[in-house]
Amino acid sequence: MLAIWKRELESYFKTTIGYVFMGFFLLVSGILFTFNNLFSGNGDIPGMLSSFSMVPIFLMPVLTMRLFSEERKNKSEQLLLTSPLSLASIVAGKFLAAFTVWLATLVGTLLFVVIVGAYGTLFWGEIVASYIGFLLMGACFIAVGELISASTENQVTAAVISIGVNFFLWVIDSVIYVVPGQFVSSVLEWFSIYARFDPFARAQLGFSGILYFLSFSMVFLFLTIRVIDKRRWSEG
Amino acid sequence: MIEIQNLTKRYGSKFAVRDVTFTIKKGEILGFLGRNGAGKTTTMNIVTGYISASEGRVLLDGHDILEEPRLVKRRIGYLPEQPPLYLDMTVDEYLRFACAIKEVKPGAVRAHLSDVCELVKIGDVRGRLIKNLSKGYKQRVGLAQALIGNPEMIILDEPTVGLDPKQILEIRTLIKRLGKDHTVVLSSHILTEVADVCERVVIINKGNIVAQDKLENLTRGIGESFRMTVRIAGSESDAKRVLRGLDGARYVESTGMKEDGAFDFIIESDRQFDIRKQMFNALAKAGLPMIMLRPSDVTLEDIFLKLTGDGEGA
């Protein structure tokens, strides 16, 4: 797993993908911070992260689109799948590499916290809570993107589908109210990432929220393993 | 030893391979021969654990690859038809990555890489990006990857496809060298390659095994006569008369003058009799020097075409 993590992480920065992701995220979040916080003299860090929450929907697929689709296209997955590595460790290694880039990007946004700290008072409890929530929400998007990348050979297809799915996860809260039937709305509710992020954005660090994000990511990573394994058994 | 037992892989209603059974003995160089689309790559992919069979199983020294994948995969090195390379890595980075995923002990990596790179002659490109290498070098890097971890068995799927003649000879020489310390399976549709490198051949056609034997047994089995071409300096009619007078000569035909004052003859004799000494003496006695003798025995091409059922190109 460590070898996969290291290779993927290096690959992000050998190509432009890692720089594009980090640069674009920090640029957009910097603009939002400037308008929402600096110009209005607002020192609300959880609110700041909440205002960033749309950005991963469109940007996270940049990190995840190539994870498996590129391996399939270049046939390099043959090296991985015929090695002694387990499928779970391959999937986990790739997930952790994308998560590391996401983590590093969020570390970059701490500059905004420093700026707020220079001119106002910081409430570390709520900053930590909101950052944990935002980080774990990103992990869910990575897991979803990895599953989609494992399902197609084309990176662009993977990116477009990922954006669509991420967007659906974002608007799901609004959809729940118009969907008839208790069962369907309960199922949809389970997928509502933003509903789970909301308490974090209001500086409430809840164990159930953390557990939800972790289990959401695990389910999608498990599905990724199943998709790859199913393809090996495929008779279609 | 690898035992491949009743391997079947279905895609819809089509069989990619069907009831394939053969063994790969320890220490041999086995040729796995078949046309494009005959089922070679599917079989190799199943044997290496890349895909799973619909039916049947693969055992390495009694260990099933599905039940003990880690143990079995550690003992098999695989070079697929398209080398599984990461183009954004240097050769050294790539091979170190291969060492890591194939569980080479960190302390042994340096010496192991040095040995492997020397063996496949890529020491001079270790620092270069793979995407900038020639096809021949990329193939060698793929081969080096297959050797990482020093697996007992090396499976090479069409390793010379797309290489120039010099590179092909180099890879073949390398495969022969590898055969001294490893069990090698060479999957190929190039008959001369298999004839040149392998001791035993398994022939697959339309997903079914149609023959498996030592090369010499296969070539011996197909015809009853021994065929050769001789070039004789002197009169065509005198030479034909001497040749027709030989005991055991079943067929003599002149193919005309191939160089000044010398004629070529095709001679078929009974496989039980070796008429070469007798022919040499008779021609010498008649003052007709024999300046060339070339056995034109049954070739792998003949066998292949016979077994695969028609005369279309392989």
JSON list of N, CA, C and O in Angstrom, two decimals, chain B residues 214-225 271 297-298 303:
[
{"chain": "B", "resi": 214, "resn": "LYS", "atom": "N", "xyz": [7.74, -32.24, -27.41]},
{"chain": "B", "resi": 214, "resn": "LYS", "atom": "CA", "xyz": [9.04, -31.67, -27.75]},
{"chain": "B", "resi": 214, "resn": "LYS", "atom": "C", "xyz": [9.05, -31.37, -29.23]},
{"chain": "B", "resi": 214, "resn": "LYS", "atom": "O", "xyz": [8.42, -32.10, -30.02]},
{"chain": "B", "resi": 215, "resn": "LEU", "atom": "N", "xyz": [9.78, -30.35, -29.61]},
{"chain": "B", "resi": 215, "resn": "LEU", "atom": "CA", "xyz": [9.80, -29.90, -31.00]},
{"chain": "B", "resi": 215, "resn": "LEU", "atom": "C", "xyz": [10.23, -31.03, -31.94]},
{"chain": "B", "resi": 215, "resn": "LEU", "atom": "O", "xyz": [9.61, -31.25, -32.99]},
{"chain": "B", "resi": 216, "resn": "GLU", "atom": "N", "xyz": [11.27, -31.76, -31.52]},
{"chain": "B", "resi": 216, "resn": "GLU", "atom": "CA", "xyz": [11.79, -32.83, -32.39]},
{"chain": "B", "resi": 216, "resn": "GLU", "atom": "C", "xyz": [10.75, -33.93, -32.60]},
{"chain": "B", "resi": 216, "resn": "GLU", "atom": "O", "xyz": [10.64, -34.49, -33.68]},
{"chain": "B", "resi": 217, "resn": "ASN", "atom": "N", "xyz": [9.96, -34.20, -31.54]},
{"chain": "B", "resi": 217, "resn": "ASN", "atom": "CA", "xyz": [8.93, -35.24, -31.68]},
{"chain": "B", "resi": 217, "resn": "ASN", "atom": "C", "xyz": [7.83, -34.78, -32.61]},
{"chain": "B", "resi": 217, "resn": "ASN", "atom": "O", "xyz": [7.28, -35.56, -33.37]},
{"chain": "B", "resi": 218, "resn": "LEU", "atom": "N", "xyz": [7.50, -33.49, -32.52]},
{"chain": "B", "resi": 218, "resn": "LEU", "atom": "CA", "xyz": [6.45, -32.97, -33.38]},
{"chain": "B", "resi": 218, "resn": "LEU", "atom": "C", "xyz": [6.87, -33.04, -34.84]},
{"chain": "B", "resi": 218, "resn": "LEU", "atom": "O", "xyz": [6.11, -33.45, -35.70]},
{"chain": "B", "resi": 219, "resn": "THR", "atom": "N", "xyz": [8.10, -32.62, -35.11]},
{"chain": "B", "resi": 219, "resn": "THR", "atom": "CA", "xyz": [8.56, -32.62, -36.51]},
{"chain": "B", "resi": 219, "resn": "THR", "atom": "C", "xyz": [8.75, -34.04, -37.02]},
{"chain": "B", "resi": 219, "resn": "THR", "atom": "O", "xyz": [8.54, -34.31, -38.19]},
{"chain": "B", "resi": 220, "resn": "ARG", "atom": "N", "xyz": [9.12, -34.94, -36.13]},
{"chain": "B", "resi": 220, "resn": "ARG", "atom": "CA", "xyz": [9.33, -36.33, -36.55]},
{"chain": "B", "resi": 220, "resn": "ARG", "atom": "C", "xyz": [8.00, -37.00, -36.88]},
{"chain": "B", "resi": 220, "resn": "ARG", "atom": "O", "xyz": [7.89, -37.76, -37.82]},
{"chain": "B", "resi": 221, "resn": "GLY", "atom": "N", "xyz": [7.02, -36.65, -36.14]},
{"chain": "B", "resi": 221, "resn": "GLY", "atom": "CA", "xyz": [5.75, -37.35, -36.26]},
{"chain": "B", "resi": 221, "resn": "GLY", "atom": "C", "xyz": [4.99, -37.08, -37.54]},
{"chain": "B", "resi": 221, "resn": "GLY", "atom": "O", "xyz": [4.16, -37.86, -37.95]},
{"chain": "B", "resi": 222, "resn": "ILE", "atom": "N", "xyz": [5.28, -35.97, -38.17]},
{"chain": "B", "resi": 222, "resn": "ILE", "atom": "CA", "xyz": [4.38, -35.56, -39.24]},
{"chain": "B", "resi": 222, "resn": "ILE", "atom": "C", "xyz": [4.67, -36.22, -40.59]},
{"chain": "B", "resi": 222, "resn": "ILE", "atom": "O", "xyz": [3.80, -36.40, -41.42]},
{"chain": "B", "resi": 223, "resn": "GLY", "atom": "N", "xyz": [5.91, -36.60, -40.85]},
{"chain": "B", "resi": 223, "resn": "GLY", "atom": "CA", "xyz": [6.20, -37.18, -42.16]},
{"chain": "B", "resi": 223, "resn": "GLY", "atom": "C", "xyz": [6.97, -38.47, -42.06]},
{"chain": "B", "resi": 223, "resn": "GLY", "atom": "O", "xyz": [7.61, -38.74, -41.05]},
{"chain": "B", "resi": 224, "resn": "GLU", "atom": "N", "xyz": [6.91, -39.28, -43.10]},
{"chain": "B", "resi": 224, "resn": "GLU", "atom": "CA", "xyz": [7.64, -40.55, -43.07]},
{"chain": "B", "resi": 224, "resn": "GLU", "atom": "C", "xyz": [8.97, -40.43, -43.82]},
{"chain": "B", "resi": 224, "resn": "GLU", "atom": "O", "xyz": [9.82, -41.28, -43.73]},
{"chain": "B", "resi": 225, "resn": "SER", "atom": "N", "xyz": [9.12, -39.37, -44.60]},
{"chain": "B", "resi": 225, "resn": "SER", "atom": "CA", "xyz": [10.34, -39.27, -45.41]},
{"chain": "B", "resi": 225, "resn": "SER", "atom": "C", "xyz": [11.25, -38.15, -44.91]},
{"chain": "B", "resi": 225, "resn": "SER", "atom": "O", "xyz": [10.80, -37.21, -44.26]},
{"chain": "B", "resi": 271, "resn": "ARG", "atom": "N", "xyz": [12.73, -42.39, -44.00]},
{"chain": "B", "resi": 271, "resn": "ARG", "atom": "CA", "xyz": [13.23, -41.85, -42.74]},
{"chain": "B", "resi": 271, "resn": "ARG", "atom": "C", "xyz": [14.09, -42.87, -41.97]},
{"chain": "B", "resi": 271, "resn": "ARG", "atom": "O", "xyz": [14.92, -42.49, -41.14]},
{"chain": "B", "resi": 297, "resn": "ASP", "atom": "N", "xyz": [13.84, -30.50, -43.84]},
{"chain": "B", "resi": 297, "resn": "ASP", "atom": "CA", "xyz": [12.91, -31.40, -43.14]},
{"chain": "B", "resi": 297, "resn": "ASP", "atom": "C", "xyz": [11.59, -30.68, -42.87]},
{"chain": "B", "resi": 297, "resn": "ASP", "atom": "O", "xyz": [11.45, -29.48, -43.12]},
{"chain": "B", "resi": 298, "resn": "VAL", "atom": "N", "xyz": [10.68, -31.42, -42.33]},
{"chain": "B", "resi": 298, "resn": "VAL", "atom": "CA", "xyz": [9.39, -30.84, -41.97]},
{"chain": "B", "resi": 298, "resn": "VAL", "atom": "C", "xyz": [9.61, -29.71, -40.97]},
{"chain": "B", "resi": 298, "resn": "VAL", "atom": "O", "xyz": [10.38, -29.85, -40.03]},
{"chain": "B", "resi": 303, "resn": "ILE", "atom": "N", "xyz": [3.92, -28.19, -39.43]},
{"chain": "B", "resi": 303, "resn": "ILE", "atom": "CA", "xyz": [3.16, -28.78, -38.32]},
{"chain": "B", "resi": 303, "resn": "ILE", "atom": "C", "xyz": [2.01, -27.85, -37.94]},
{"chain": "B", "resi": 303, "resn": "ILE", "atom": "O", "xyz": [0.88, -28.27, -37.78]}
]
